[in-house]
Amino acid sequence: MAEGRRFYVTTPIYYVNDSPHIGHSYTTILGDVLARYHRLFGEEVRFMTGTDEHGQKVQQAAQKSGKTPIEHCDLYSERFKEMWRLLEIRYDRFIRTTEPAHEKTVSEILQKLYDQGDIYRDTYSGWYNVSEEMFISDDEVTEEGKETGRIVHVSEDNYFFRLSKYQDWLIEHIEKNPEFIHPESRKNEVLGLLREPVADLCISRPKSRLEWGIELPFDEDYVTYVWFDALVNYVSGLEWPDSKLFKTWWDTKDSHVLHLIGKDILKPHGFFWPIMLHAAGIPLPDQLLAHGWWTRGGLKESKTVTKELAAQAPVRHIRELVEEYGVDPIRYYLLREMTLGRDQDYSEEMIVTRLNSDLANDLGNLVNRVTKLIKQNFGSKIPPLTDPGFGEELREKA
């Protein structure tokens, strides 16, 4: 429960190299439910989601489909919006990283960090994960990755952000604010990363290799690394630095800021993002909540896995599930079935079991008993609420 009178909740912005899946839906439904919950108790709420539209995978997907990158982004961004309309998601802001205002904010933060010496140029020689668009350590290299071309060796000049300079500061911040990363297992995971030697973060890609990105303000031959670009959305969507929106929802103790993410993007959000903010002189969010994965037979639910499994067993689109079971039952199933922070295996059989057990039986019986009591004691009319403090004790316990 937020202590302030305002509540700003965000989902990750979703990558537009393919269509939305159950994992995206879960995170966004969770954000929507939290937003509705806080509104019920009279708090001002802002709920933001959106799409991440730069990077190598987007450029490649556009080329494969015969579209320009922006045409591809327009198409897939709309698919996410359509999905959220179907699932009755009520967001306040849908941000796209191709918006000029976002690109301007990214450039301003980059320039600020460069001017104060936190970004420098150097030569990188090492391993690069093409699918994750990220430089990786020797320990993360696999023979399978090298054989498939997913992991390649590169040597090139790039720009780097001094993550290592702020390593000890972030450890101290997390230890002083134990609720900053939730659940505790994810907090410990980030602390484990921070207690190892930390390499500085490469925040650029040469245009000779990638053109679809935000140009570095201090070197026109480079574009911005997609993760640095994407993370800035949380403040660019509030028109950082001087807008009323930013001062109302972020730069104030009266607002509780919560980021919802999946555990697979914990490192950028729990490690890169706090240091980026601190170095830029921007207050940190109050909390980062990392949920588990939806799996099928133990495999993470993702666009790629969904395609692979489709040949083996029916994998139904979320739209089909909503058409068969209804919006509220699917929203209920996703939130009820997963224990926050843990992985959960998905099956359509469990949807039916959960809906019959919880809603038809348990809730149905409760409604039946309550209506009988109202009929017996109040002439079938719901009595007026006379106690203005009714529910406060329940709210505090929640």
mmCIF file of C-alpha atoms in Angstrom:
data_model
loop_
_atom_site.group_PDB
_atom_site.id
_atom_site.type_symbol
_atom_site.label_atom_id
_atom_site.label_comp_id
_atom_site.label_asym_id
_atom_site.label_seq_id
_atom_site.Cartn_x
_atom_site.Cartn_y
_atom_site.Cartn_z
ATOM 1 C CA MET A 1 0.000 0.000 0.000
ATOM 2 C CA ALA A 2 1.431 3.381 -0.971
ATOM 3 C CA GLU A 3 2.064 5.723 1.924
ATOM 4 C CA GLY A 4 1.724 8.861 -0.199
ATOM 5 C CA ARG A 5 -1.516 10.155 -1.599
ATOM 6 C CA ARG A 6 -0.378 9.528 -5.176
ATOM 7 C CA PHE A 7 0.564 6.250 -6.824
ATOM 8 C CA TYR A 8 2.580 5.974 -10.058
ATOM 9 C CA VAL A 9 2.785 2.427 -11.409
ATOM 10 C CA THR A 10 4.542 1.316 -14.589
ATOM 11 C CA THR A 11 4.971 -1.838 -16.616
ATOM 12 C CA PRO A 12 8.040 -2.426 -18.745
ATOM 13 C CA ILE A 13 7.709 -1.075 -22.245
ATOM 14 C CA TYR A 14 7.324 -4.087 -24.499
ATOM 15 C CA TYR A 15 9.626 -4.868 -27.394
ATOM 16 C CA VAL A 16 7.943 -4.714 -30.812
ATOM 17 C CA ASN A 17 9.809 -7.503 -32.578
ATOM 18 C CA ASP A 18 6.641 -9.642 -32.298
ATOM 19 C CA SER A 19 3.098 -9.774 -30.889
ATOM 20 C CA PRO A 20 2.060 -9.711 -27.184
ATOM 21 C CA HIS A 21 1.762 -12.964 -25.221
ATOM 22 C CA ILE A 22 0.508 -14.139 -21.823
ATOM 23 C CA GLY A 23 3.598 -12.860 -19.989
ATOM 24 C CA HIS A 24 2.989 -9.314 -21.233
ATOM 25 C CA SER A 25 -0.694 -9.632 -20.369
ATOM 26 C CA TYR A 26 0.019 -10.745 -16.807
ATOM 27 C CA THR A 27 2.304 -7.800 -16.025
ATOM 28 C CA THR A 28 -0.122 -5.289 -17.512
ATOM 29 C CA ILE A 29 -3.179 -6.772 -15.794
ATOM 30 C CA LEU A 30 -1.255 -6.675 -12.505
ATOM 31 C CA GLY A 31 -0.528 -2.976 -13.054
ATOM 32 C CA ASP A 32 -4.148 -2.296 -13.962
ATOM 33 C CA VAL A 33 -5.462 -4.061 -10.850
ATOM 34 C CA LEU A 34 -3.052 -2.168 -8.578
ATOM 35 C CA ALA A 35 -4.073 1.114 -10.203
ATOM 36 C CA ARG A 36 -7.774 0.342 -9.700
ATOM 37 C CA TYR A 37 -7.154 -0.727 -6.101
ATOM 38 C CA HIS A 38 -5.462 2.546 -5.178
ATOM 39 C CA ARG A 39 -8.158 4.571 -6.958
ATOM 40 C CA LEU A 40 -10.821 2.785 -4.902
ATOM 41 C CA PHE A 41 -9.300 4.317 -1.777
ATOM 42 C CA GLY A 42 -9.280 7.830 -3.164
ATOM 43 C CA GLU A 43 -5.641 8.089 -4.205
ATOM 44 C CA GLU A 44 -4.537 9.887 -7.335
ATOM 45 C CA VAL A 45 -3.134 7.254 -9.678
ATOM 46 C CA ARG A 46 -1.082 7.289 -12.863
ATOM 47 C CA PHE A 47 -0.574 4.032 -14.756
ATOM 48 C CA MET A 48 1.844 3.903 -17.694
ATOM 49 C CA THR A 49 2.750 1.226 -20.216
ATOM 50 C CA GLY A 50 4.068 1.347 -23.772
ATOM 51 C CA THR A 51 6.409 -0.071 -26.396
ATOM 52 C CA ASP A 52 10.189 -0.241 -26.843
ATOM 53 C CA GLU A 53 10.839 0.455 -30.527
ATOM 54 C CA HIS A 54 14.563 0.775 -31.231
ATOM 55 C CA GLY A 55 17.375 -1.740 -31.567
ATOM 56 C CA GLN A 56 18.808 -4.445 -33.761
ATOM 57 C CA LYS A 57 15.960 -6.949 -33.418
ATOM 58 C CA VAL A 58 13.396 -4.351 -34.490
ATOM 59 C CA GLN A 59 15.541 -3.332 -37.449
ATOM 60 C CA GLN A 60 15.918 -6.982 -38.484
ATOM 61 C CA ALA A 61 12.210 -7.766 -38.029
ATOM 62 C CA ALA A 62 11.282 -4.771 -40.194
ATOM 63 C CA GLN A 63 13.702 -5.830 -42.928
ATOM 64 C CA LYS A 64 12.333 -9.368 -42.847
ATOM 65 C CA SER A 65 8.750 -8.131 -43.308
ATOM 66 C CA GLY A 66 9.643 -5.656 -46.051
ATOM 67 C CA LYS A 67 8.671 -2.622 -43.967
ATOM 68 C CA THR A 68 10.536 0.423 -42.749
ATOM 69 C CA PRO A 69 11.360 0.323 -39.018
ATOM 70 C CA ILE A 70 8.735 2.942 -38.157
ATOM 71 C CA GLU A 71 6.060 1.132 -40.198
ATOM 72 C CA HIS A 72 6.887 -2.038 -38.296
ATOM 73 C CA CYS A 73 6.754 -0.185 -34.963
ATOM 74 C CA ASP A 74 3.407 1.432 -35.804
ATOM 75 C CA LEU A 75 1.927 -1.980 -36.614
ATOM 76 C CA TYR A 76 3.123 -3.796 -33.503
ATOM 77 C CA SER A 77 2.544 -0.903 -31.133
ATOM 78 C CA GLU A 78 -1.086 -0.939 -32.244
ATOM 79 C CA ARG A 79 -1.262 -4.680 -31.585
ATOM 80 C CA PHE A 80 -0.317 -4.074 -27.964
ATOM 81 C CA LYS A 81 -2.955 -1.337 -27.689
ATOM 82 C CA GLU A 82 -5.562 -3.672 -29.175
ATOM 83 C CA MET A 83 -4.641 -6.353 -26.648
ATOM 84 C CA TRP A 84 -4.987 -3.936 -23.739
ATOM 85 C CA ARG A 85 -8.384 -2.795 -25.012
ATOM 86 C CA LEU A 86 -9.460 -6.444 -25.199
ATOM 87 C CA LEU A 87 -8.292 -7.058 -21.617
ATOM 88 C CA GLU A 88 -9.954 -3.824 -20.414
ATOM 89 C CA ILE A 89 -6.674 -2.271 -19.308
ATOM 90 C CA ARG A 90 -7.177 1.372 -18.310
ATOM 91 C CA TYR A 91 -3.790 3.040 -18.584
ATOM 92 C CA ASP A 92 -3.237 6.786 -18.333
ATOM 93 C CA ARG A 93 -0.287 6.939 -20.718
ATOM 94 C CA PHE A 94 0.970 4.718 -23.524
ATOM 95 C CA ILE A 95 4.515 5.748 -24.392
ATOM 96 C CA ARG A 96 6.525 4.867 -27.475
ATOM 97 C CA THR A 97 10.289 5.302 -27.585
ATOM 98 C CA THR A 98 10.057 6.691 -31.121
ATOM 99 C CA GLU A 99 8.212 9.757 -29.800
ATOM 100 C CA PRO A 100 10.278 12.938 -30.335
ATOM 101 C CA ALA A 101 9.802 13.977 -26.687
ATOM 102 C CA HIS A 102 11.263 10.687 -25.465
ATOM 103 C CA GLU A 103 14.205 10.913 -27.845
ATOM 104 C CA LYS A 104 14.871 14.459 -26.622
ATOM 105 C CA THR A 105 14.905 13.312 -22.978
ATOM 106 C CA VAL A 106 17.323 10.469 -23.749
ATOM 107 C CA SER A 107 19.653 12.909 -25.518
ATOM 108 C CA GLU A 108 19.550 15.373 -22.623
ATOM 109 C CA ILE A 109 20.389 12.712 -20.029
ATOM 110 C CA LEU A 110 23.194 11.333 -22.196
ATOM 111 C CA GLN A 111 24.656 14.807 -22.669
ATOM 112 C CA LYS A 112 24.473 15.508 -18.936
ATOM 113 C CA LEU A 113 26.319 12.284 -18.093
ATOM 114 C CA TYR A 114 28.887 12.897 -20.831
ATOM 115 C CA ASP A 115 29.542 16.466 -19.692
ATOM 116 C CA GLN A 116 30.190 15.373 -16.100
ATOM 117 C CA GLY A 117 32.617 12.651 -17.188
ATOM 118 C CA ASP A 118 30.413 9.620 -16.549
ATOM 119 C CA ILE A 119 30.478 8.571 -20.219
ATOM 120 C CA TYR A 120 33.769 7.922 -22.012
ATOM 121 C CA ARG A 121 34.980 6.353 -25.261
ATOM 122 C CA ASP A 122 37.010 3.141 -25.332
ATOM 123 C CA THR A 123 37.646 0.040 -27.419
ATOM 124 C CA TYR A 124 35.660 -3.071 -26.563
ATOM 125 C CA SER A 125 36.909 -6.487 -27.552
ATOM 126 C CA GLY A 126 34.825 -9.417 -26.398
ATOM 127 C CA TRP A 127 31.583 -11.342 -26.720
ATOM 128 C CA TYR A 128 28.228 -9.974 -27.872
ATOM 129 C CA ASN A 129 24.829 -11.676 -27.496
ATOM 130 C CA VAL A 130 22.933 -10.796 -30.682
ATOM 131 C CA SER A 131 19.499 -11.938 -29.434
ATOM 132 C CA GLU A 132 19.799 -9.976 -26.171
ATOM 133 C CA GLU A 133 21.611 -7.046 -27.840
ATOM 134 C CA MET A 134 24.089 -7.045 -24.965
ATOM 135 C CA PHE A 135 27.839 -7.471 -24.427
ATOM 136 C CA ILE A 136 28.493 -10.440 -22.158
ATOM 137 C CA SER A 137 31.316 -11.875 -20.058
ATOM 138 C CA ASP A 138 33.362 -14.973 -20.889
ATOM 139 C CA ASP A 139 31.398 -16.905 -18.250
ATOM 140 C CA GLU A 140 28.153 -16.313 -20.170
ATOM 141 C CA VAL A 141 29.458 -17.683 -23.482
ATOM 142 C CA THR A 142 28.147 -21.089 -24.603
ATOM 143 C CA GLU A 143 29.263 -23.326 -27.460
ATOM 144 C CA GLU A 144 25.657 -23.537 -28.656
ATOM 145 C CA GLY A 145 25.494 -19.739 -28.807
ATOM 146 C CA LYS A 146 28.685 -19.519 -30.854
ATOM 147 C CA GLU A 147 27.607 -22.290 -33.240
ATOM 148 C CA THR A 148 24.223 -20.686 -33.957
ATOM 149 C CA GLY A 149 25.648 -17.190 -34.356
ATOM 150 C CA ARG A 150 23.663 -15.917 -31.375
ATOM 151 C CA ILE A 151 26.950 -15.112 -29.616
ATOM 152 C CA VAL A 152 29.693 -13.458 -31.665
ATOM 153 C CA HIS A 153 33.103 -11.958 -30.923
ATOM 154 C CA VAL A 154 33.470 -8.260 -31.751
ATOM 155 C CA SER A 155 36.116 -5.574 -31.447
ATOM 156 C CA GLU A 156 35.020 -1.960 -31.875
ATOM 157 C CA ASP A 157 35.134 1.534 -30.393
ATOM 158 C CA ASN A 158 32.132 2.460 -28.259
ATOM 159 C CA TYR A 159 30.994 4.733 -25.451
ATOM 160 C CA PHE A 160 30.745 3.465 -21.883
ATOM 161 C CA PHE A 161 28.833 4.598 -18.799
ATOM 162 C CA ARG A 162 30.754 4.387 -15.498
ATOM 163 C CA LEU A 163 28.599 1.841 -13.672
ATOM 164 C CA SER A 164 31.546 0.767 -11.537
ATOM 165 C CA LYS A 165 31.893 4.277 -10.101
ATOM 166 C CA TYR A 166 28.510 3.920 -8.364
ATOM 167 C CA GLN A 167 28.674 0.237 -7.431
ATOM 168 C CA ASP A 168 29.221 0.764 -3.693
ATOM 169 C CA TRP A 169 26.589 3.504 -3.563
ATOM 170 C CA LEU A 170 23.915 1.172 -4.969
ATOM 171 C CA ILE A 171 24.810 -1.622 -2.540
ATOM 172 C CA GLU A 172 24.392 0.838 0.323
ATOM 173 C CA HIS A 173 21.081 2.137 -1.048
ATOM 174 C CA ILE A 174 19.601 -1.356 -1.367
ATOM 175 C CA GLU A 175 20.760 -2.362 2.114
ATOM 176 C CA LYS A 176 19.316 0.825 3.648
ATOM 177 C CA ASN A 177 16.031 0.370 1.756
ATOM 178 C CA PRO A 178 15.199 -3.349 2.077
ATOM 179 C CA GLU A 179 11.838 -2.921 0.278
ATOM 180 C CA PHE A 180 13.439 -1.285 -2.764
ATOM 181 C CA ILE A 181 13.557 -4.603 -4.664
ATOM 182 C CA HIS A 182 10.872 -7.225 -4.047
ATOM 183 C CA PRO A 183 10.756 -10.163 -3.487
ATOM 184 C CA GLU A 184 13.819 -10.686 -1.317
ATOM 185 C CA SER A 185 15.213 -13.363 -3.634
ATOM 186 C CA ARG A 186 15.467 -10.773 -6.426
ATOM 187 C CA LYS A 187 17.034 -8.234 -4.076
ATOM 188 C CA ASN A 188 19.673 -10.803 -3.166
ATOM 189 C CA GLU A 189 20.226 -11.540 -6.846
ATOM 190 C CA VAL A 190 21.020 -7.882 -7.558
ATOM 191 C CA LEU A 191 23.267 -7.626 -4.502
ATOM 192 C CA GLY A 192 25.098 -10.714 -5.728
ATOM 193 C CA LEU A 193 25.784 -9.008 -9.057
ATOM 194 C CA LEU A 194 26.963 -5.854 -7.316
ATOM 195 C CA ARG A 195 29.399 -7.694 -5.053
ATOM 196 C CA GLU A 196 31.256 -9.071 -8.066
ATOM 197 C CA PRO A 197 33.634 -6.976 -10.208
ATOM 198 C CA VAL A 198 31.426 -4.642 -12.262
ATOM 199 C CA ALA A 199 32.227 -3.736 -15.868
ATOM 200 C CA ASP A 200 31.165 -0.339 -17.177
ATOM 201 C CA LEU A 201 28.082 -0.359 -19.422
ATOM 202 C CA CYS A 202 28.480 0.062 -23.178
ATOM 203 C CA ILE A 203 25.762 2.597 -24.091
ATOM 204 C CA SER A 204 26.360 2.936 -27.831
ATOM 205 C CA ARG A 205 26.274 1.006 -31.071
ATOM 206 C CA PRO A 206 28.129 2.185 -34.212
ATOM 207 C CA LYS A 207 25.845 3.163 -37.086
ATOM 208 C CA SER A 208 27.914 0.898 -39.306
ATOM 209 C CA ARG A 209 26.225 -1.982 -37.448
ATOM 210 C CA LEU A 210 22.928 -0.460 -36.336
ATOM 211 C CA GLU A 211 21.095 2.602 -37.657
ATOM 212 C CA TRP A 212 17.708 2.239 -35.943
ATOM 213 C CA GLY A 213 18.231 4.074 -32.662
ATOM 214 C CA ILE A 214 18.601 7.478 -31.015
ATOM 215 C CA GLU A 215 21.733 9.229 -32.212
ATOM 216 C CA LEU A 216 24.246 10.097 -29.499
ATOM 217 C CA PRO A 217 24.145 13.876 -28.942
ATOM 218 C CA PHE A 218 27.953 14.040 -28.769
ATOM 219 C CA ASP A 219 28.818 11.688 -31.679
ATOM 220 C CA GLU A 220 26.694 11.398 -34.819
ATOM 221 C CA ASP A 221 28.361 8.120 -35.825
ATOM 222 C CA TYR A 222 26.695 6.216 -32.979
ATOM 223 C CA VAL A 223 23.201 5.394 -31.748
ATOM 224 C CA THR A 224 22.138 4.728 -28.161
ATOM 225 C CA TYR A 225 22.109 1.220 -26.706
ATOM 226 C CA VAL A 226 18.485 0.092 -26.635
ATOM 227 C CA TRP A 227 18.361 -0.593 -22.870
ATOM 228 C CA PHE A 228 19.664 2.862 -21.944
ATOM 229 C CA ASP A 229 17.084 4.348 -24.304
ATOM 230 C CA ALA A 230 14.211 2.185 -23.027
ATOM 231 C CA LEU A 231 14.738 2.724 -19.293
ATOM 232 C CA VAL A 232 14.460 6.488 -19.664
ATOM 233 C CA ASN A 233 10.770 6.100 -20.622
ATOM 234 C CA TYR A 234 9.747 6.095 -16.958
ATOM 235 C CA VAL A 235 10.733 9.764 -16.647
ATOM 236 C CA SER A 236 10.322 10.884 -20.264
ATOM 237 C CA GLY A 237 6.669 9.851 -19.952
ATOM 238 C CA LEU A 238 6.438 12.483 -17.200
ATOM 239 C CA GLU A 239 8.215 15.126 -19.308
ATOM 240 C CA TRP A 240 11.393 15.281 -17.212
ATOM 241 C CA PRO A 241 12.871 17.531 -15.810
ATOM 242 C CA ASP A 242 10.756 20.620 -15.182
ATOM 243 C CA SER A 243 7.164 19.711 -16.006
ATOM 244 C CA LYS A 244 4.292 19.705 -13.545
ATOM 245 C CA LEU A 245 3.788 16.013 -14.366
ATOM 246 C CA PHE A 246 7.303 15.108 -13.264
ATOM 247 C CA LYS A 247 7.128 17.163 -10.084
ATOM 248 C CA THR A 248 3.700 15.713 -9.240
ATOM 249 C CA TRP A 249 4.366 12.037 -9.886
ATOM 250 C CA TRP A 250 8.105 11.497 -9.415
ATOM 251 C CA ASP A 251 10.056 14.342 -7.850
ATOM 252 C CA THR A 252 8.039 14.440 -4.625
ATOM 253 C CA LYS A 253 7.655 12.489 -1.395
ATOM 254 C CA ASP A 254 3.873 12.592 -1.871
ATOM 255 C CA SER A 255 3.998 9.989 -4.650
ATOM 256 C CA HIS A 256 4.851 6.298 -4.432
ATOM 257 C CA VAL A 257 6.617 5.066 -7.594
ATOM 258 C CA LEU A 258 6.402 1.348 -8.412
ATOM 259 C CA HIS A 259 7.992 -0.446 -11.387
ATOM 260 C CA LEU A 260 6.500 -3.847 -12.299
ATOM 261 C CA ILE A 261 8.796 -6.146 -14.295
ATOM 262 C CA GLY A 262 9.470 -9.779 -15.101
ATOM 263 C CA LYS A 263 12.512 -11.366 -13.468
ATOM 264 C CA ASP A 264 14.297 -11.662 -16.840
ATOM 265 C CA ILE A 265 14.837 -7.887 -16.955
ATOM 266 C CA LEU A 266 15.902 -7.517 -13.330
ATOM 267 C CA LYS A 267 19.505 -6.593 -14.144
ATOM 268 C CA PRO A 268 18.712 -3.505 -16.269
ATOM 269 C CA HIS A 269 16.042 -2.304 -13.822
ATOM 270 C CA GLY A 270 17.686 -3.208 -10.522
ATOM 271 C CA PHE A 271 21.270 -2.394 -11.515
ATOM 272 C CA PHE A 272 21.580 -0.071 -14.546
ATOM 273 C CA TRP A 273 18.512 2.112 -13.943
ATOM 274 C CA PRO A 274 19.137 3.168 -10.305
ATOM 275 C CA ILE A 275 22.713 4.141 -11.169
ATOM 276 C CA MET A 276 21.608 6.025 -14.290
ATOM 277 C CA LEU A 277 19.121 8.004 -12.199
ATOM 278 C CA HIS A 278 21.549 8.700 -9.371
ATOM 279 C CA ALA A 279 24.283 9.860 -11.744
ATOM 280 C CA ALA A 280 21.806 12.168 -13.499
ATOM 281 C CA GLY A 281 20.617 13.632 -10.182
ATOM 282 C CA ILE A 282 17.120 12.141 -10.467
ATOM 283 C CA PRO A 283 15.398 10.562 -7.421
ATOM 284 C CA LEU A 284 14.995 6.785 -7.481
ATOM 285 C CA PRO A 285 11.635 4.965 -7.631
ATOM 286 C CA ASP A 286 10.290 3.651 -4.334
ATOM 287 C CA GLN A 287 10.034 0.015 -5.330
ATOM 288 C CA LEU A 288 10.833 -2.501 -8.033
ATOM 289 C CA LEU A 289 8.646 -5.616 -8.073
ATOM 290 C CA ALA A 290 9.952 -8.518 -10.180
ATOM 291 C CA HIS A 291 7.489 -11.330 -10.821
ATOM 292 C CA GLY A 292 8.243 -14.823 -12.099
ATOM 293 C CA TRP A 293 7.715 -16.372 -15.514
ATOM 294 C CA TRP A 294 4.691 -18.035 -17.016
ATOM 295 C CA THR A 295 5.962 -21.374 -18.287
ATOM 296 C CA ARG A 296 4.723 -24.271 -20.403
ATOM 297 C CA GLY A 297 6.255 -27.530 -19.306
ATOM 298 C CA GLY A 298 8.903 -25.557 -17.437
ATOM 299 C CA LEU A 299 9.839 -23.373 -20.435
ATOM 300 C CA LYS A 300 9.431 -19.602 -20.243
ATOM 301 C CA GLU A 301 6.356 -18.261 -22.060
ATOM 302 C CA SER A 302 7.805 -16.070 -24.791
ATOM 303 C CA LYS A 303 7.216 -15.267 -28.431
ATOM 304 C CA THR A 304 9.885 -17.729 -29.559
ATOM 305 C CA VAL A 305 8.832 -20.585 -27.279
ATOM 306 C CA THR A 306 5.177 -20.095 -28.199
ATOM 307 C CA LYS A 307 6.050 -20.563 -31.870
ATOM 308 C CA GLU A 308 8.138 -23.664 -31.141
ATOM 309 C CA LEU A 309 5.435 -25.289 -29.021
ATOM 310 C CA ALA A 310 2.685 -24.503 -31.517
ATOM 311 C CA ALA A 311 3.895 -27.381 -33.672
ATOM 312 C CA GLN A 312 3.652 -29.792 -30.730
ATOM 313 C CA ALA A 313 0.447 -28.786 -28.953
ATOM 314 C CA PRO A 314 -2.304 -26.180 -29.346
ATOM 315 C CA VAL A 315 -1.116 -22.830 -28.014
ATOM 316 C CA ARG A 316 -4.084 -20.515 -27.926
ATOM 317 C CA HIS A 317 -3.813 -16.797 -28.312
ATOM 318 C CA ILE A 318 -4.996 -14.735 -25.353
ATOM 319 C CA ARG A 319 -7.770 -13.362 -27.604
ATOM 320 C CA GLU A 320 -9.226 -16.847 -28.052
ATOM 321 C CA LEU A 321 -9.128 -17.458 -24.306
ATOM 322 C CA VAL A 322 -11.009 -14.216 -23.660
ATOM 323 C CA GLU A 323 -13.606 -15.082 -26.301
ATOM 324 C CA GLU A 324 -14.236 -18.475 -24.688
ATOM 325 C CA TYR A 325 -14.030 -17.645 -20.968
ATOM 326 C CA GLY A 326 -14.549 -13.869 -20.773
ATOM 327 C CA VAL A 327 -12.272 -10.986 -19.790
ATOM 328 C CA ASP A 328 -12.733 -11.042 -16.022
ATOM 329 C CA PRO A 329 -12.256 -14.821 -15.678
ATOM 330 C CA ILE A 330 -8.955 -14.659 -17.597
ATOM 331 C CA ARG A 331 -7.777 -11.658 -15.581
ATOM 332 C CA TYR A 332 -8.740 -13.510 -12.402
ATOM 333 C CA TYR A 333 -7.001 -16.728 -13.439
ATOM 334 C CA LEU A 334 -3.686 -15.034 -14.269
ATOM 335 C CA LEU A 335 -3.574 -13.113 -10.984
ATOM 336 C CA ARG A 336 -4.902 -15.943 -8.821
ATOM 337 C CA GLU A 337 -2.780 -18.734 -10.240
ATOM 338 C CA MET A 338 0.662 -17.146 -9.942
ATOM 339 C CA THR A 339 2.315 -16.605 -6.567
ATOM 340 C CA LEU A 340 4.007 -13.246 -6.953
ATOM 341 C CA GLY A 341 7.730 -13.739 -7.453
ATOM 342 C CA ARG A 342 7.573 -17.422 -8.403
ATOM 343 C CA ASP A 343 7.283 -19.132 -11.785
ATOM 344 C CA GLN A 344 3.940 -20.667 -12.708
ATOM 345 C CA ASP A 345 3.146 -23.314 -15.310
ATOM 346 C CA TYR A 346 0.232 -22.408 -17.554
ATOM 347 C CA SER A 347 -2.402 -24.846 -18.744
ATOM 348 C CA GLU A 348 -5.886 -24.344 -20.087
ATOM 349 C CA GLU A 349 -7.114 -27.192 -17.912
ATOM 350 C CA MET A 350 -6.136 -25.155 -14.842
ATOM 351 C CA ILE A 351 -8.181 -22.204 -16.105
ATOM 352 C CA VAL A 352 -11.310 -24.368 -16.016
ATOM 353 C CA THR A 353 -10.395 -25.888 -12.645
ATOM 354 C CA ARG A 354 -9.643 -22.515 -11.070
ATOM 355 C CA LEU A 355 -12.802 -20.849 -12.377
ATOM 356 C CA ASN A 356 -15.024 -23.724 -11.248
ATOM 357 C CA SER A 357 -13.372 -24.045 -7.832
ATOM 358 C CA ASP A 358 -12.940 -20.391 -6.876
ATOM 359 C CA LEU A 359 -15.715 -18.586 -8.716
ATOM 360 C CA ALA A 360 -18.546 -21.027 -9.365
ATOM 361 C CA ASN A 361 -18.156 -22.881 -6.051
ATOM 362 C CA ASP A 362 -16.543 -20.622 -3.415
ATOM 363 C CA LEU A 363 -17.676 -17.197 -4.608
ATOM 364 C CA GLY A 364 -20.976 -18.564 -5.860
ATOM 365 C CA ASN A 365 -21.748 -20.078 -2.456
ATOM 366 C CA LEU A 366 -20.758 -16.845 -0.681
ATOM 367 C CA VAL A 367 -23.028 -14.744 -2.893
ATOM 368 C CA ASN A 368 -25.875 -17.195 -2.375
ATOM 369 C CA ARG A 369 -25.514 -17.070 1.431
ATOM 370 C CA VAL A 370 -25.274 -13.278 1.546
ATOM 371 C CA THR A 371 -28.346 -12.790 -0.651
ATOM 372 C CA LYS A 372 -30.302 -15.168 1.591
ATOM 373 C CA LEU A 373 -29.300 -13.147 4.679
ATOM 374 C CA ILE A 374 -30.316 -9.900 2.977
ATOM 375 C CA LYS A 375 -33.653 -11.427 2.008
ATOM 376 C CA GLN A 376 -34.310 -12.784 5.510
ATOM 377 C CA ASN A 377 -33.174 -9.751 7.514
ATOM 378 C CA PHE A 378 -33.606 -6.713 5.264
ATOM 379 C CA GLY A 379 -36.532 -7.529 3.013
ATOM 380 C CA SER A 380 -34.277 -8.213 0.006
ATOM 381 C CA LYS A 381 -32.884 -4.660 0.134
ATOM 382 C CA ILE A 382 -29.211 -3.856 0.791
ATOM 383 C CA PRO A 383 -29.110 -1.594 3.881
ATOM 384 C CA PRO A 384 -27.369 1.807 3.616
ATOM 385 C CA LEU A 385 -23.783 2.151 4.821
ATOM 386 C CA THR A 386 -24.003 4.140 8.055
ATOM 387 C CA ASP A 387 -20.469 3.757 9.405
ATOM 388 C CA PRO A 388 -18.113 6.145 7.535
ATOM 389 C CA GLY A 389 -15.106 4.238 8.858
ATOM 390 C CA PHE A 390 -16.354 0.892 7.555
ATOM 391 C CA GLY A 391 -13.569 -1.074 5.900
ATOM 392 C CA GLU A 392 -10.656 0.921 7.337
ATOM 393 C CA GLU A 393 -9.438 -2.011 9.421
ATOM 394 C CA LEU A 394 -9.540 -4.308 6.393
ATOM 395 C CA ARG A 395 -7.706 -1.727 4.324
ATOM 396 C CA GLU A 396 -4.913 -1.427 6.881
ATOM 397 C CA LYS A 397 -4.494 -5.194 6.981
ATOM 398 C CA ALA A 398 -4.372 -5.317 3.170
#
